[in-house]
């Protein structure tokens, strides 16, 4: 095996859909000689858009990696989907990156999805290069976009280049050098704004060498405190070499810790008809070899790796091993699913960008194909756990959760292409949640019919939006054995998946304030019978408030549509900020309930004759009057139907 130590950089290419991520990836691959011909998204030949749905639709659906080598450095580029429906895929990719290239279109500037990604990148403190692409497009607004970035994303920018002759095919980028006085001044200010010693030296009028300055800029970028800005035309191949060099200079190499303990995260799972399941992992520590046995975090049985491959687009090569810092695909792990962790959990980071907002029922074309459909969906669920497949045994109903309509269309395509299955979907219904209206108590004394003994008393309190569920116990072992207290805790979490209205309960604090077992009568699993009854009685005592999901949208269009758009927003129970007027157009930020705005993107498109810009992102949950929302059918037996529940649980346990 060859052993020249190469540096590795795992870089994500992120953007709102259509900014040019896939085209830029293609140009970078071509420049480094990783591909012999230049692929094209519009012709369906890009390396990283290789699923047939992607080629047909011209959008990326899955994160795909491409490997290139430049100046003795390996760059793993991860091209991510930009459509809001696939943001779950972006979320998973973020956990494996050392740095990011955030692409903006010179036509559209900062879009809602750009902001969402930016916030996630900042929360993870990842270093970022900002790229303004489509420099060649007539009517591009390069200066405006830079001003907008400064205003809406960060003022810690460093413009590495200036664009010339933008808006036509003759466009070029001029890459600044530190010998240019104006750039040197900008660079000094950028470096001084985060490096205090350099700032002091600057103030003292000391000479700062180019080398020291370059070093300070690099460190600032690596620390996620200075954001270099570049210009490109992915269509014409302008600015690509400069981008590659900026990746090497301003995005940090992966830290490698090959001798440390094994630590990795599975960011993507694929099912290959020939090779079987592939788990794409990033290793943070340790190393892996084919035939190694690994135990996934939270599991007990080790599984054997049969093969390790390295991927570039669709092509994989057998490498036999994978070491810390690198990404690759592992075969042979039969139980693995996306998001799983190898070894210790400590080193991976993740960041929630969305939750599934919609639920749809899935119907097979014929009743006979129900089992194969379930099997196929189960496989797709291992690839994308957010799908959250559920099977209601009593009613023989199959449900999945999704983020939007495009995702559903893609799913339909995938089912057909991969499994030759046709499925029908119900109209999507919004996933509501519920929360206690005020504090209350739930008490259950399950002591009849003997033999049984489990007494549970819970205090329930509402918590602020976004708090989730907090559980604690206020009683000691001598009141209730810890073993039983653990049963109560497990059962509380399980029961809260369906509240009074049938939706998941969130933003509540549950405290175990009383309990009793009986040394003779208590059957080992009695607390699993009693706790759900106590929880639901408690929730009834508190009253339940419905919560509905919201999206934050940004709309831009011609000024003459403004009145109509505002009326529409009010009609959808939305709220909005003061519109920003610019030339003959306006931009408006609004918050809309998902339930009322599902079809608005299409309406807005026709209202603005296709010229308006519409982008949206998840913006949390808010209270909603019951009459404007919906309840959902309870799955399984209702713990409030006491005697049926007890009978049901006793036979089940
Ligand atoms: P992605 O959705 O971010 O992956 O964007 P794609 O790479 O698929 O590009 C979206 C569309 O923009 C395609 O039609 C590309 O041909 C086009 N495009 C990408 N980069 C450029 C560019 O620099 N200039 C022009 N004029 N078009 C571009
Ligand atoms: Mg793409």
XYZ file of C-alpha atoms and ligand atoms in Angstrom:
682
model
C 0.000 0.000 0.000
C 1.227 3.503 -0.744
C 1.871 5.616 2.298
C 2.625 9.199 1.490
C 0.619 11.087 4.090
C -1.930 13.128 2.222
C -3.983 15.827 3.816
C -7.733 15.342 3.525
C -10.391 17.999 3.298
C -14.051 17.043 3.546
C -15.925 19.919 2.014
C -19.648 20.355 1.539
C -21.067 22.305 -1.380
C -24.256 23.883 -0.114
C -26.840 26.229 -1.589
C -30.402 26.909 -2.438
C -31.554 24.814 -5.402
C -30.307 25.994 -8.804
C -27.419 28.136 -7.573
C -24.994 25.848 -9.402
C -23.633 23.378 -6.834
C -23.625 20.380 -9.110
C -22.139 22.358 -12.000
C -19.355 23.687 -9.749
C -18.593 20.183 -8.480
C -18.382 19.035 -12.080
C -15.927 21.826 -12.960
C -13.723 21.052 -9.959
C -13.612 17.360 -10.881
C -12.711 18.180 -14.435
C -9.998 20.618 -13.449
C -8.308 18.052 -11.222
C -8.463 15.417 -13.900
C -10.838 13.224 -11.903
C -13.151 13.157 -14.922
C -12.067 13.158 -18.532
C -15.045 15.029 -19.879
C -17.081 17.814 -18.400
C -20.519 16.596 -17.309
C -23.540 18.804 -17.572
C -26.609 18.940 -15.316
C -28.819 20.126 -18.144
C -27.872 17.131 -20.248
C -28.113 14.717 -17.316
C -24.430 13.798 -17.321
C -23.149 15.263 -14.040
C -21.120 12.825 -11.909
C -22.873 13.573 -8.649
C -26.423 13.585 -10.056
C -26.450 9.948 -11.040
C -29.768 8.648 -9.735
C -32.105 8.504 -12.695
C -34.639 10.731 -10.920
C -31.905 13.294 -10.499
C -30.893 13.116 -14.132
C -34.444 13.341 -15.344
C -35.459 16.139 -13.020
C -32.144 17.966 -13.039
C -32.131 18.334 -9.231
C -29.994 16.644 -6.613
C -31.977 14.511 -4.207
C -29.204 12.761 -2.303
C -25.894 13.966 -1.023
C -23.192 12.529 -3.259
C -19.472 12.623 -2.808
C -16.752 13.179 -5.345
C -13.082 12.673 -4.643
C -10.351 14.714 -6.192
C -6.682 15.202 -5.621
C -4.826 18.444 -5.941
C -1.308 19.301 -4.799
C -0.994 16.207 -2.651
C -4.309 16.900 -0.926
C -7.396 14.756 -1.136
C -10.610 16.734 -1.354
C -13.837 14.909 -0.683
C -16.546 17.133 -2.092
C -20.041 16.469 -0.870
C -22.645 17.834 -3.232
C -25.892 18.299 -1.314
C -29.478 18.796 -2.451
C -30.702 22.387 -2.327
C -34.428 21.846 -2.420
C -36.070 22.463 0.923
C -37.794 19.057 0.768
C -34.411 17.355 1.041
C -32.935 19.456 3.804
C -32.777 16.323 5.962
C -30.059 15.130 3.614
C -28.137 18.401 4.111
C -28.494 18.105 7.861
C -26.884 14.668 7.783
C -24.032 15.874 5.570
C -23.170 18.759 7.880
C -22.111 16.338 10.578
C -19.205 15.074 8.467
C -17.728 18.291 7.081
C -14.534 20.157 7.875
C -15.659 23.174 5.915
C -18.256 24.377 3.480
C -18.573 26.198 0.209
C -21.820 28.136 0.272
C -22.927 28.998 -3.236
C -25.198 31.907 -4.103
C -26.614 32.753 -7.466
C -25.616 36.198 -8.723
C -29.216 36.552 -9.864
C -31.038 35.531 -6.725
C -28.686 36.353 -3.878
C -29.491 35.228 -0.335
C -32.537 32.941 -0.409
C -34.470 31.461 2.519
C -32.636 28.173 2.210
C -29.287 29.983 2.080
C -30.093 31.606 5.399
C -31.159 28.342 6.968
C -27.911 26.677 5.910
C -25.900 29.674 7.047
C -27.411 29.556 10.512
C -26.677 25.855 10.765
C -23.084 26.409 9.641
C -22.646 29.104 12.255
C -24.116 26.965 14.999
C -21.580 24.274 14.116
C -18.870 26.952 13.816
C -17.767 25.548 10.471
C -15.452 27.564 8.250
C -17.180 28.743 5.072
C -16.183 30.073 1.659
C -18.881 32.141 -0.016
C -19.140 31.779 -3.767
C -21.228 34.024 -5.962
C -21.870 31.944 -9.075
C -23.380 32.634 -12.510
C -21.126 35.581 -13.108
C -21.898 35.291 -16.823
C -25.664 35.663 -16.542
C -26.956 38.834 -18.207
C -28.521 41.058 -15.571
C -26.563 39.555 -12.687
C -26.336 41.684 -9.562
C -22.899 40.875 -8.181
C -22.383 44.041 -6.119
C -25.911 43.868 -4.741
C -25.497 40.236 -3.775
C -22.261 41.021 -1.927
C -24.005 43.859 -0.102
C -26.846 41.514 0.773
C -24.437 38.891 2.110
C -22.852 41.553 4.275
C -26.217 42.664 5.542
C -27.912 39.325 6.045
C -25.171 36.772 6.654
C -22.007 38.329 8.008
C -19.944 41.471 7.904
C -16.739 39.505 8.454
C -16.192 39.134 4.730
C -12.978 39.203 2.794
C -13.482 39.830 -0.914
C -10.630 37.840 -2.441
C -11.498 38.940 -5.953
C -13.220 41.488 -8.044
C -15.444 40.573 -10.946
C -14.945 42.159 -14.324
C -17.208 42.255 -17.358
C -19.828 40.407 -15.363
C -23.135 39.665 -17.039
C -21.685 38.337 -20.272
C -19.564 35.485 -21.558
C -16.408 37.587 -21.422
C -16.615 37.756 -17.604
C -13.402 37.228 -15.656
C -12.325 37.283 -12.055
C -9.369 39.251 -10.878
C -7.771 37.544 -7.890
C -6.260 40.112 -5.519
C -2.743 39.939 -4.205
C -1.476 41.336 -0.921
C 0.766 43.654 -2.894
C -2.320 45.603 -3.994
C -2.696 48.405 -1.419
C -6.508 48.419 -1.337
C -6.717 44.666 -0.837
C -3.940 44.728 1.735
C -5.929 47.290 3.702
C -9.074 45.098 3.574
C -7.049 42.067 4.563
C -5.468 43.896 7.503
C -8.875 45.036 8.741
C -10.325 41.552 8.410
C -7.374 39.952 10.191
C -7.235 42.642 12.875
C -10.913 42.272 13.630
C -10.379 38.867 15.189
C -6.644 38.545 15.863
C -5.890 40.846 18.797
C -2.112 40.651 18.656
C -2.143 41.498 14.993
C -4.579 44.351 15.678
C -2.221 45.739 18.313
C 0.767 45.519 16.004
C -1.262 47.242 13.301
C -2.267 50.044 15.665
C 1.325 50.440 16.822
C 2.243 51.055 13.191
C 4.428 47.959 13.059
C 5.262 46.382 9.762
C 3.285 43.239 9.156
C 4.782 40.870 6.641
C 2.693 39.373 3.857
C 3.407 35.995 5.314
C 2.147 36.930 8.785
C -0.914 38.534 7.280
C -1.701 35.540 5.070
C -1.272 33.305 8.091
C -3.667 35.402 10.167
C -6.277 35.362 7.392
C -6.029 31.629 7.052
C -6.363 31.102 10.781
C -9.335 33.442 10.899
C -11.044 31.543 8.106
C -10.267 28.172 9.707
C -11.761 29.436 12.948
C -14.932 30.461 11.139
C -14.328 34.149 11.859
C -13.408 35.459 8.391
C -15.425 34.469 5.353
C -13.648 34.765 2.014
C -15.858 35.621 -0.967
C -15.201 34.403 -4.509
C -16.854 34.701 -7.894
C -17.390 31.957 -10.448
C -19.158 30.994 -13.588
C -19.646 27.246 -13.368
C -21.050 27.325 -16.857
C -17.908 28.798 -18.412
C -15.346 27.448 -15.984
C -14.380 30.911 -14.749
C -12.848 31.206 -11.276
C -12.604 27.437 -10.731
C -8.839 27.233 -10.238
C -9.052 30.123 -7.773
C -11.851 28.360 -5.896
C -9.775 25.203 -5.633
C -6.835 27.155 -4.278
C -9.057 29.006 -1.830
C -10.381 25.652 -0.570
C -6.808 24.603 0.167
C -5.885 27.914 1.745
C -8.993 28.806 3.721
C -10.712 25.542 4.632
C -8.964 23.348 7.206
C -7.666 19.816 6.706
C -9.419 16.983 8.507
C -7.899 16.187 11.840
C -6.633 12.668 11.807
C -6.334 10.480 14.824
C -5.674 7.037 13.408
C -4.354 5.553 16.615
C -7.255 6.884 18.700
C -10.487 5.019 19.422
C -12.875 4.291 16.574
C -15.360 7.081 15.948
C -17.435 7.599 12.847
C -20.833 8.646 11.638
C -22.994 7.132 8.912
C -24.280 10.032 6.851
C -25.844 8.062 4.046
C -27.113 4.551 3.429
C -27.712 3.159 -0.033
C -29.005 -0.153 -1.278
C -27.128 -1.519 -4.237
C -28.816 -4.403 -6.044
C -25.492 -6.191 -6.518
C -23.328 -5.154 -3.578
C -26.091 -4.844 -0.993
C -26.208 -2.169 1.638
C -23.560 0.564 1.596
C -23.008 2.710 4.674
C -21.195 5.941 3.809
C -19.203 7.016 6.831
C -16.869 9.724 7.928
C -14.237 8.494 10.319
C -13.175 10.963 12.997
C -10.905 8.585 14.837
C -9.323 5.164 14.421
C -9.208 3.104 11.263
C -11.168 0.273 9.681
C -10.224 -2.674 7.517
C -12.267 -5.118 5.503
C -13.202 -8.104 7.687
C -13.127 -5.995 10.866
C -16.094 -6.508 13.147
C -17.703 -3.307 14.426
C -20.482 -2.656 16.875
C -22.799 0.216 16.083
C -23.410 2.625 18.943
C -26.363 1.439 21.013
C -26.240 -2.127 19.643
C -24.704 -5.202 21.197
C -23.978 -7.544 18.280
C -20.833 -6.802 16.282
C -21.187 -6.942 12.490
C -18.510 -7.745 9.985
C -17.349 -5.346 7.287
C -17.084 -7.306 4.042
C -15.695 -4.562 1.845
C -14.635 -0.916 1.991
C -15.001 1.287 -1.044
C -14.204 4.806 -1.923
C -16.677 6.639 -4.091
C -16.579 9.320 -6.689
C -20.085 9.858 -7.979
C -21.388 6.452 -8.928
C -18.003 4.781 -9.283
C -16.522 2.949 -6.347
C -13.120 1.345 -5.935
C -12.243 -1.313 -3.422
C -9.691 0.117 -0.991
C -9.743 -2.461 1.783
C -9.361 0.153 4.505
C -10.428 3.548 5.709
C -8.570 5.758 8.121
C -9.472 8.613 10.378
C -10.305 11.865 8.586
C -11.530 10.162 5.426
C -14.916 9.159 4.064
C -15.816 5.869 2.412
C -18.494 3.220 2.092
C -18.702 0.111 4.263
C -20.462 -3.061 3.124
C -21.745 -5.934 5.185
C -23.356 -4.011 8.052
C -26.834 -5.458 7.753
C -28.600 -3.504 10.476
C -27.073 -0.091 9.734
C -29.194 2.977 9.013
C -28.476 6.614 8.261
C -27.382 8.543 11.331
C -25.817 5.551 13.099
C -22.579 6.046 14.966
C -19.535 3.776 14.961
C -17.581 3.613 18.169
C -17.762 6.496 20.608
C -20.314 9.185 19.991
C -18.236 12.086 21.226
C -16.713 13.366 18.001
C -19.617 13.830 15.651
C -21.731 16.940 15.582
C -25.147 17.395 14.183
C -27.657 20.099 13.754
C -31.427 19.893 13.322
C -32.661 21.822 10.302
C -36.124 20.498 9.885
C -38.773 18.098 11.066
C -41.197 16.280 8.783
C -44.234 18.527 8.474
C -46.633 16.338 6.551
C -48.040 12.878 6.858
C -49.367 10.808 3.983
C -51.002 7.462 3.789
C -49.509 5.090 1.232
C -51.610 2.617 -0.732
C -50.286 -0.232 -2.841
C -51.550 -0.578 -6.386
C -52.967 -3.990 -5.504
C -53.536 -5.444 -2.063
C -51.096 -8.298 -2.951
C -48.192 -5.898 -3.238
C -48.697 -4.462 0.261
C -45.922 -6.593 1.745
C -43.386 -5.711 -0.963
C -44.351 -2.055 -0.657
C -43.758 -2.156 3.080
C -40.431 -3.858 2.534
C -39.385 -1.227 -0.033
C -40.424 1.644 2.226
C -38.599 0.068 5.131
C -35.451 0.056 3.011
C -35.963 3.699 1.968
C -36.470 4.523 5.620
C -33.044 3.134 6.494
C -31.688 5.593 3.952
C -33.811 8.466 5.212
C -34.973 7.943 8.797
C -37.051 11.141 8.670
C -39.578 9.214 6.555
C -40.615 7.584 9.795
C -42.605 4.738 8.264
C -45.443 3.540 10.465
C -47.757 0.580 10.109
C -51.084 0.572 11.847
C -51.737 -3.099 12.385
C -55.379 -2.847 13.453
C -56.440 -0.737 10.490
C -53.839 -2.166 8.052
C -52.708 1.355 7.195
C -49.277 2.506 6.078
C -48.057 6.044 6.778
C -44.925 8.024 6.042
C -43.840 11.519 7.001
C -42.488 13.958 4.456
C -41.252 17.519 4.128
C -42.988 18.488 0.897
C -44.631 17.555 -2.357
C -41.467 17.272 -4.443
C -40.156 14.699 -2.016
C -43.311 12.668 -2.586
C -42.942 12.807 -6.350
C -39.357 11.674 -6.049
C -40.395 8.858 -3.750
C -42.942 7.693 -6.270
C -40.227 7.648 -8.944
C -37.831 5.760 -6.678
C -40.398 3.106 -5.826
C -40.979 2.507 -9.479
C -37.377 2.637 -10.630
C -35.900 0.537 -7.890
C -38.659 -1.837 -6.941
C -41.083 -1.725 -9.839
C -43.836 -0.876 -7.424
C -46.604 1.589 -7.968
C -47.952 3.338 -4.922
C -50.655 5.888 -4.372
C -50.527 8.575 -1.760
C -53.306 10.323 0.117
C -53.335 14.108 0.144
C -50.689 15.167 2.664
C -52.036 16.190 6.036
C -50.184 18.497 8.360
C -48.462 16.992 11.388
C -49.712 18.904 14.394
C -48.341 18.555 17.900
C -49.936 19.241 21.239
C -48.854 20.616 24.572
C -50.457 20.879 28.032
C -52.516 24.064 28.365
C -51.764 24.461 32.088
C -50.296 22.379 34.909
C -52.075 19.319 36.184
C -51.696 15.934 37.849
C -52.224 12.401 36.601
C -52.852 9.647 39.126
C -53.402 5.958 38.566
C -53.810 3.255 41.130
C -53.692 -0.036 39.316
C -54.363 -2.496 42.125
C -57.340 -4.386 40.718
C -58.083 -6.951 39.325
C -55.399 -8.861 41.271
C -52.656 -9.940 40.897
C -51.236 -6.458 40.222
C -49.993 -3.387 42.077
C -48.705 -0.196 40.492
C -49.447 3.313 41.725
C -48.165 6.263 39.708
C -48.590 9.987 40.299
C -47.255 12.474 37.775
C -47.131 16.267 37.769
C -47.316 17.785 34.291
C -46.359 21.364 33.427
C -46.206 23.227 30.127
C -42.766 24.471 28.981
C -41.828 27.213 26.461
C -41.941 26.398 22.712
C -39.062 24.298 21.518
C -38.233 22.791 24.939
C -39.266 19.237 24.051
C -39.976 16.818 26.886
C -38.233 16.988 30.234
C -38.729 14.054 32.590
C -37.583 13.796 36.182
C -38.291 11.803 39.257
C -38.815 13.434 42.650
C -39.127 10.218 44.622
C -36.626 7.864 46.201
C -35.877 4.177 45.853
C -37.654 3.432 49.169
C -40.928 4.745 47.754
C -40.570 3.040 44.394
C -37.758 0.756 43.257
C -35.530 2.409 40.641
C -36.208 -0.554 38.390
C -39.907 0.432 38.348
C -39.066 4.120 38.085
C -37.207 3.255 34.882
C -40.323 1.537 33.581
C -42.324 4.676 34.336
C -39.831 6.860 32.486
C -39.731 4.639 29.390
C -43.491 4.425 29.367
C -43.963 8.203 29.766
C -41.884 8.888 26.651
C -43.720 6.200 24.710
C -47.165 7.411 25.784
C -46.427 11.045 24.907
C -46.218 10.056 21.238
C -50.000 10.361 21.215
C -51.759 12.958 23.334
C -55.422 13.760 23.814
C -55.860 14.743 20.171
C -53.700 11.889 18.899
C -50.621 14.056 18.148
C -47.205 13.924 19.754
C -46.995 15.879 23.022
C -44.113 18.370 23.224
C -42.875 21.183 25.456
C -43.849 19.641 28.748
C -42.190 18.746 32.014
C -43.259 15.492 33.631
C -42.292 14.811 37.229
C -42.852 11.535 39.001
C -44.142 12.775 42.373
C -45.595 9.600 43.830
C -45.531 5.873 43.308
C -45.903 2.571 45.046
C -45.172 -1.034 44.325
C -46.121 -4.036 46.384
C -43.528 -6.666 47.233
C -46.019 -9.477 46.773
C -48.612 -8.293 44.294
C -46.589 -6.260 41.790
C -46.142 -8.149 38.559
C -42.807 -7.158 36.901
C -44.446 -5.231 34.066
C -47.344 -3.570 35.913
C -45.884 -0.086 35.583
C -46.147 -0.372 31.799
C -49.881 -0.843 32.290
C -50.364 1.906 34.860
C -48.169 4.706 33.506
C -50.002 5.360 30.198
C -53.260 5.674 32.126
C -51.653 8.152 34.543
C -50.145 10.169 31.681
C -53.383 10.474 29.744
C -55.409 11.306 32.859
C -52.818 13.980 33.614
C -53.003 15.393 30.086
C -56.794 15.493 30.345
C -56.459 17.370 33.623
C -54.082 19.904 32.016
C -56.130 20.403 28.894
C -54.345 20.134 25.558
C -53.417 22.940 23.179
C -52.897 22.183 19.521
C -49.622 23.349 17.920
C -49.260 23.826 14.191
C -46.048 23.991 12.122
C -45.059 27.271 10.490
C -42.850 28.157 7.588
C -40.864 31.314 7.145
C -41.117 32.421 3.536
C -39.453 35.060 1.458
C -41.334 36.373 -1.539
C -40.096 38.760 -4.211
C -42.096 39.994 -7.158
C -43.160 43.029 -9.150
C -44.537 45.831 -7.012
C -47.999 45.678 -8.563
C -48.579 42.223 -6.986
C -47.887 43.469 -3.449
C -51.507 44.227 -2.503
C -52.677 40.853 -3.665
C -49.836 39.020 -1.897
C -50.578 40.770 1.392
C -54.252 39.854 1.107
C -53.268 36.234 0.444
C -50.959 36.179 3.461
C -53.670 37.512 5.756
C -56.106 35.036 4.297
C -53.680 32.226 5.153
C -53.489 33.521 8.780
C -49.934 34.654 8.104
C -47.936 37.528 9.545
C -45.361 39.610 7.712
C -42.629 42.212 8.124
C -42.706 45.535 6.318
C -41.990 44.911 2.620
C -38.675 46.106 1.241
C -39.155 47.997 -2.007
C -36.444 48.051 -4.595
C -36.777 49.514 -8.068
C -40.087 48.084 -9.295
C -40.088 45.031 -7.082
C -40.627 44.135 -3.454
C -39.325 41.514 -1.042
C -41.469 40.358 1.810
C -40.716 38.066 4.746
C -43.745 36.283 6.096
C -44.578 33.500 8.516
C -47.321 31.168 7.351
C -49.014 28.092 8.786
C -48.039 25.001 6.774
C -51.706 23.980 6.733
C -52.885 27.029 4.796
C -49.883 27.569 2.556
C -49.264 24.140 1.006
C -50.451 25.227 -2.412
C -49.273 28.803 -2.252
C -45.963 28.362 -4.113
C -47.942 27.321 -7.214
C -50.488 30.126 -6.779
C -47.717 32.669 -6.333
C -45.986 31.386 -9.437
C -49.077 31.933 -11.551
C -49.845 35.276 -9.899
C -46.396 36.548 -10.872
C -46.381 34.789 -14.268
C -43.499 32.627 -13.107
C -41.225 35.600 -12.384
C -41.675 35.796 -8.603
C -39.171 34.237 -6.206
C -40.544 32.093 -3.415
C -38.522 30.242 -0.837
C -39.455 28.770 2.486
C -38.038 27.075 5.520
C -39.373 25.471 8.680
C -39.928 28.016 11.437
C -41.187 26.073 14.446
C -44.567 25.439 16.003
C -47.179 27.791 17.389
C -50.526 27.460 19.186
C -53.497 26.962 16.960
C -57.197 27.005 17.827
C -58.612 23.501 17.665
C -61.295 24.480 15.146
C -58.606 25.625 12.685
C -56.493 22.517 13.124
C -57.248 18.843 13.187
C -57.132 15.876 15.497
C -55.875 12.508 14.369
C -57.027 8.975 14.862
C -55.458 7.197 17.811
C -53.297 4.242 16.875
C -53.879 1.185 19.040
C -55.828 0.882 22.287
C -56.733 3.996 24.292
C -55.390 3.973 27.883
C -58.369 6.103 28.929
C -60.649 3.196 28.056
C -59.554 1.589 31.302
C -60.880 -1.968 31.318
C -60.145 -2.547 27.631
C -56.674 -1.107 28.108
C -55.873 -3.385 31.050
C -57.098 -6.420 29.170
C -55.179 -5.381 26.070
C -51.930 -4.783 27.956
C -52.174 -7.956 30.009
C -52.543 -10.098 26.927
C -49.834 -8.137 25.086
C -47.303 -8.362 27.919
P -27.710 23.045 -8.149
O -29.184 22.864 -8.077
O -27.222 24.052 -7.164
O -26.948 21.765 -8.129
O -27.435 23.750 -9.556
P -27.033 23.080 -10.933
O -25.568 22.897 -11.011
O -27.915 21.903 -11.187
O -27.392 24.276 -11.905
C -28.695 24.799 -12.018
C -28.882 25.462 -13.381
O -28.063 26.628 -13.484
C -28.491 24.578 -14.540
O -29.366 24.821 -15.605
C -27.078 25.050 -14.886
O -26.749 24.859 -16.235
C -27.173 26.528 -14.574
N -25.895 27.100 -14.169
C -25.063 26.643 -13.191
N -23.997 27.442 -13.075
C -24.136 28.430 -14.003
C -23.355 29.572 -14.379
O -22.286 29.849 -13.835
N -23.864 30.353 -15.372
C -25.027 30.100 -15.991
N -25.435 30.927 -16.945
N -25.786 29.031 -15.665
C -25.352 28.203 -14.686
Mg -27.470 19.876 -7.735
